[in-house]
Amino acid sequence: MFDAIAPRYDLVNRVMTFRMDVGWRKRTVAALALPGGSTVLDLACGTGDLCRELERGGYRPIGADLSFGMLAAARTDSPLVQADALGLPVPDERIAGVTCGFALRNFVDLGGFLDELARVVRPGGRIALLEVAEPESRALRRGHAFYFGKVVPRIGGMLSDRDAYRYLPQSVAYLPEPGALIGLVRDAGFADAERRLLSGGIAQLLVGTRDG
Ligand SMILES: C[S@@+](CC[C@H](N)C(=O)[O-])C[C@H]1O[C@@H](n2cnc3c(N)ncnc32)[C@H](O)[C@@H]1O
């Protein structure tokens, strides 16, 4: 699916989030709060937006994604590798930080993904995982469901692949409830993990430090 939408992924992303994703990515990189020059693995990097933001933040990003199509369409100077985020070709405790944007709901085994983060991130290292979310207020939730259920697939259909953009909003349902989600991150080995809500709760940032 991601191979199919890769050429226009950036454009549709920007349009459907009204460019709010730009600010969310900045918040994600700022939340790492690691020393300049640290190596940061951006998992499920897609076309490399977070890699570019990490470069601007003074980090040394390495992007990894399962889809060759997304990697081929990437616009970043960072090294890129085709890899499954659930089985990374990285030694234990080698990485200072990990980012991941809008991909948690795509992983077939979220627990396995978090265990993999705990394996590759060194003690004291940081993770910042950006994802869409459902707002808590009922009114906002209705508007959100209409926008992502009806409007986004139309925009996606006009600019790219309608079926893919119908699937993407639906896939939010694959995420565990917020309390369970942050519990999974803490249990994996990031005991101080916290969930930050962005833009009224339509996006969320999970931030944590690898236990020492
Ligand atoms: C919605 S896109 C997000 C791309 C990018 N992170 C961003 O912020 O725009 C989801 C990405 O997850 C990738 N992906 C899905 N499952 C994966 C896996 N198991 N390992 C690595 N990448 C995966 C897809 O190929 C796709 O590029």
Short mmCIF file of N, CA, C and O and ligand atoms in Angstrom, two decimals, residues 1-3 5-6 9-10 13-14 16 21 25 42-51 64-71 81-88 99-109 113 130-131 165 168 171, ligand 1:
data_model
loop_
_atom_site.label_atom_id
_atom_site.label_comp_id
_atom_site.label_asym_id
_atom_site.label_seq_id
_atom_site.Cartn_x
_atom_site.Cartn_y
_atom_site.Cartn_z
N MET A 1 0.82 -1.20 0.00
CA MET A 1 0.00 0.00 0.00
C MET A 1 0.86 1.26 0.00
O MET A 1 0.60 2.21 -0.72
N PHE A 2 1.92 1.29 0.83
CA PHE A 2 2.74 2.50 0.92
C PHE A 2 3.55 2.72 -0.35
O PHE A 2 3.81 3.86 -0.72
N ASP A 3 3.92 1.62 -1.04
CA ASP A 3 4.61 1.78 -2.32
C ASP A 3 3.74 2.59 -3.27
O ASP A 3 4.22 3.47 -3.99
N ILE A 5 1.36 4.86 -2.71
CA ILE A 5 1.11 6.28 -2.43
C ILE A 5 2.40 7.08 -2.29
O ILE A 5 2.36 8.30 -2.17
N ALA A 6 3.55 6.40 -2.34
CA ALA A 6 4.83 7.06 -2.05
C ALA A 6 5.07 8.35 -2.84
O ALA A 6 5.44 9.38 -2.26
N TYR A 9 2.98 11.13 -1.31
CA TYR A 9 2.72 11.02 0.14
C TYR A 9 2.89 12.36 0.85
O TYR A 9 2.03 12.79 1.62
N ASP A 10 4.00 13.06 0.57
CA ASP A 10 4.27 14.32 1.26
C ASP A 10 3.17 15.33 1.03
O ASP A 10 2.68 15.98 1.95
N ASN A 13 -0.13 14.40 2.72
CA ASN A 13 0.08 14.55 4.16
C ASN A 13 -0.10 16.00 4.58
O ASN A 13 -0.80 16.32 5.54
N ARG A 14 0.57 16.90 3.85
CA ARG A 14 0.51 18.33 4.16
C ARG A 14 -0.91 18.86 4.03
O ARG A 14 -1.40 19.59 4.88
N MET A 16 -3.83 17.21 4.06
CA MET A 16 -4.86 16.71 4.96
C MET A 16 -4.62 17.11 6.42
O MET A 16 -5.56 17.10 7.21
N ASP A 21 1.27 18.92 10.60
CA ASP A 21 2.29 17.89 10.81
C ASP A 21 3.69 18.49 10.91
O ASP A 21 4.57 17.94 11.57
N ARG A 25 6.13 17.55 13.95
CA ARG A 25 7.46 16.95 13.77
C ARG A 25 8.52 17.74 14.54
O ARG A 25 9.44 17.17 15.13
N ASP A 42 15.29 6.96 12.75
CA ASP A 42 13.90 7.32 12.46
C ASP A 42 13.24 6.11 11.81
O ASP A 42 13.51 5.79 10.65
N LEU A 43 12.38 5.44 12.58
CA LEU A 43 11.79 4.19 12.10
C LEU A 43 10.51 4.44 11.32
O LEU A 43 9.74 5.34 11.65
N ALA A 44 10.30 3.61 10.29
CA ALA A 44 9.17 3.81 9.36
C ALA A 44 9.26 5.24 8.82
O ALA A 44 8.29 6.00 8.85
N CYS A 45 10.43 5.58 8.32
CA CYS A 45 10.75 6.99 7.98
C CYS A 45 9.99 7.50 6.77
O CYS A 45 9.94 8.72 6.55
N GLY A 46 9.37 6.61 6.00
CA GLY A 46 8.62 7.07 4.83
C GLY A 46 9.51 7.88 3.90
O GLY A 46 10.61 7.46 3.54
N THR A 47 9.02 9.06 3.53
CA THR A 47 9.77 9.88 2.57
C THR A 47 10.76 10.82 3.27
O THR A 47 11.29 11.74 2.62
N GLY A 48 10.97 10.63 4.56
CA GLY A 48 12.10 11.28 5.22
C GLY A 48 11.85 12.62 5.89
O GLY A 48 12.79 13.31 6.26
N ASP A 49 10.58 12.97 6.13
CA ASP A 49 10.29 14.27 6.76
C ASP A 49 10.96 14.41 8.13
O ASP A 49 11.54 15.45 8.45
N LEU A 50 10.85 13.34 8.94
CA LEU A 50 11.45 13.45 10.28
C LEU A 50 12.97 13.44 10.20
O LEU A 50 13.64 14.08 11.01
N CYS A 51 13.52 12.73 9.22
CA CYS A 51 14.99 12.76 9.04
C CYS A 51 15.44 14.20 8.78
O CYS A 51 16.43 14.67 9.35
N ALA A 64 14.85 4.31 8.45
CA ALA A 64 14.59 2.90 8.10
C ALA A 64 13.12 2.74 7.76
O ALA A 64 12.25 3.30 8.45
N ASP A 65 12.84 2.02 6.71
CA ASP A 65 11.45 1.77 6.32
C ASP A 65 11.38 0.44 5.59
O ASP A 65 12.34 -0.01 4.98
N LEU A 66 10.18 -0.17 5.68
CA LEU A 66 9.95 -1.46 5.03
C LEU A 66 9.72 -1.30 3.54
O LEU A 66 10.00 -2.21 2.76
N SER A 67 9.22 -0.13 3.12
CA SER A 67 8.80 0.07 1.73
C SER A 67 9.91 0.68 0.88
O SER A 67 10.34 1.81 1.12
N PHE A 68 10.32 -0.06 -0.16
CA PHE A 68 11.31 0.48 -1.09
C PHE A 68 10.75 1.70 -1.80
O PHE A 68 11.47 2.65 -2.09
N GLY A 69 9.43 1.68 -2.08
CA GLY A 69 8.81 2.81 -2.79
C GLY A 69 8.95 4.09 -1.99
O GLY A 69 9.27 5.15 -2.55
N MET A 70 8.69 4.02 -0.69
CA MET A 70 8.81 5.21 0.16
C MET A 70 10.27 5.67 0.20
O MET A 70 10.55 6.86 0.07
N LEU A 71 11.17 4.72 0.36
CA LEU A 71 12.60 5.10 0.44
C LEU A 71 13.05 5.72 -0.89
O LEU A 71 13.81 6.70 -0.89
N VAL A 81 17.88 2.90 5.16
CA VAL A 81 18.02 1.45 5.08
C VAL A 81 16.63 0.82 4.99
O VAL A 81 15.69 1.30 5.62
N GLN A 82 16.53 -0.22 4.17
CA GLN A 82 15.27 -0.94 4.09
C GLN A 82 15.29 -1.97 5.21
O GLN A 82 16.16 -2.86 5.23
N ALA A 83 14.39 -1.83 6.18
CA ALA A 83 14.40 -2.74 7.33
C ALA A 83 13.02 -2.78 7.97
O ALA A 83 12.26 -1.82 7.92
N ASP A 84 12.75 -3.92 8.59
CA ASP A 84 11.51 -4.09 9.36
C ASP A 84 11.75 -3.56 10.77
O ASP A 84 12.69 -4.01 11.46
N ALA A 85 10.91 -2.63 11.20
CA ALA A 85 11.09 -2.04 12.54
C ALA A 85 10.90 -3.08 13.65
O ALA A 85 11.24 -2.82 14.80
N LEU A 86 10.36 -4.23 13.31
CA LEU A 86 10.18 -5.27 14.32
C LEU A 86 11.38 -6.21 14.42
O LEU A 86 11.38 -7.14 15.24
N GLY A 87 12.39 -5.99 13.57
CA GLY A 87 13.59 -6.83 13.62
C GLY A 87 14.73 -6.05 13.00
O GLY A 87 15.09 -6.27 11.86
N LEU A 88 15.28 -5.13 13.77
CA LEU A 88 16.24 -4.17 13.20
C LEU A 88 17.64 -4.77 13.10
O LEU A 88 18.09 -5.48 14.03
N THR A 99 13.02 8.07 16.71
CA THR A 99 11.75 8.73 16.42
C THR A 99 10.95 7.80 15.52
O THR A 99 11.50 6.93 14.85
N CYS A 100 9.64 8.04 15.50
CA CYS A 100 8.78 7.26 14.61
C CYS A 100 7.52 8.11 14.39
O CYS A 100 6.90 8.55 15.36
N GLY A 101 7.20 8.39 13.13
CA GLY A 101 6.06 9.26 12.84
C GLY A 101 4.93 8.51 12.15
O GLY A 101 5.13 7.89 11.11
N PHE A 102 3.76 8.55 12.76
CA PHE A 102 2.52 8.06 12.14
C PHE A 102 2.61 6.61 11.65
O PHE A 102 2.09 6.30 10.58
N ALA A 103 3.25 5.77 12.42
CA ALA A 103 3.39 4.38 11.96
C ALA A 103 2.98 3.35 13.01
O ALA A 103 2.87 2.17 12.68
N LEU A 104 2.74 3.78 14.26
CA LEU A 104 2.45 2.80 15.30
C LEU A 104 1.26 1.92 14.92
O LEU A 104 1.24 0.72 15.16
N ARG A 105 0.24 2.55 14.27
CA ARG A 105 -0.97 1.78 13.94
C ARG A 105 -0.74 0.84 12.79
O ARG A 105 -1.61 0.04 12.47
N ASN A 106 0.42 0.93 12.14
CA ASN A 106 0.71 0.00 11.04
C ASN A 106 1.42 -1.27 11.49
O ASN A 106 1.48 -2.24 10.73
N PHE A 107 1.97 -1.27 12.69
CA PHE A 107 2.75 -2.43 13.11
C PHE A 107 1.82 -3.55 13.54
O PHE A 107 0.94 -3.35 14.37
N VAL A 108 2.08 -4.75 13.02
CA VAL A 108 1.21 -5.88 13.37
C VAL A 108 1.40 -6.28 14.83
O VAL A 108 0.51 -6.82 15.45
N ASP A 109 2.58 -5.97 15.39
CA ASP A 109 2.87 -6.36 16.77
C ASP A 109 3.49 -5.15 17.48
O ASP A 109 4.71 -4.99 17.50
N PHE A 113 7.38 -4.23 18.60
CA PHE A 113 8.07 -3.01 18.16
C PHE A 113 8.70 -2.30 19.37
O PHE A 113 9.87 -1.90 19.34
N LEU A 130 5.47 9.84 17.36
CA LEU A 130 4.38 10.74 16.97
C LEU A 130 3.28 9.92 16.29
O LEU A 130 3.58 9.08 15.44
N GLU A 131 2.04 10.19 16.69
CA GLU A 131 0.94 9.42 16.08
C GLU A 131 -0.33 10.26 16.09
O GLU A 131 -0.45 11.19 16.88
N TYR A 165 -6.06 6.05 1.39
CA TYR A 165 -6.42 7.12 2.31
C TYR A 165 -7.73 6.86 3.04
O TYR A 165 -8.08 7.56 3.98
N LEU A 168 -6.05 4.60 5.96
CA LEU A 168 -5.19 5.25 6.95
C LEU A 168 -5.98 5.78 8.15
O LEU A 168 -5.64 5.48 9.29
N SER A 171 -7.28 3.08 10.39
CA SER A 171 -6.26 2.33 11.12
C SER A 171 -6.01 2.89 12.52
O SER A 171 -5.39 2.23 13.34
C1 LIG B 1 2.00 6.75 7.41
S1 LIG B 1 3.62 6.40 6.86
C2 LIG B 1 4.61 7.47 7.88
C3 LIG B 1 5.88 7.90 7.22
C4 LIG B 1 6.73 8.91 7.97
N1 LIG B 1 7.22 8.38 9.23
C5 LIG B 1 6.05 10.23 8.23
O1 LIG B 1 6.16 10.74 9.35
O2 LIG B 1 5.42 10.79 7.33
C6 LIG B 1 3.91 4.82 7.59
C7 LIG B 1 5.23 4.18 7.17
O3 LIG B 1 5.43 3.00 7.94
C8 LIG B 1 6.14 2.09 7.13
N2 LIG B 1 6.06 0.77 7.77
C9 LIG B 1 4.95 0.03 7.99
N3 LIG B 1 5.27 -1.11 8.64
C10 LIG B 1 6.62 -1.08 8.83
C11 LIG B 1 7.56 -1.96 9.45
N4 LIG B 1 7.17 -3.11 10.01
N5 LIG B 1 8.86 -1.61 9.47
C12 LIG B 1 9.27 -0.45 8.91
N6 LIG B 1 8.44 0.42 8.31
C13 LIG B 1 7.13 0.11 8.27
C14 LIG B 1 5.46 2.23 5.78
O4 LIG B 1 6.23 1.69 4.72
C15 LIG B 1 5.29 3.75 5.70
O5 LIG B 1 6.39 4.37 5.08
#
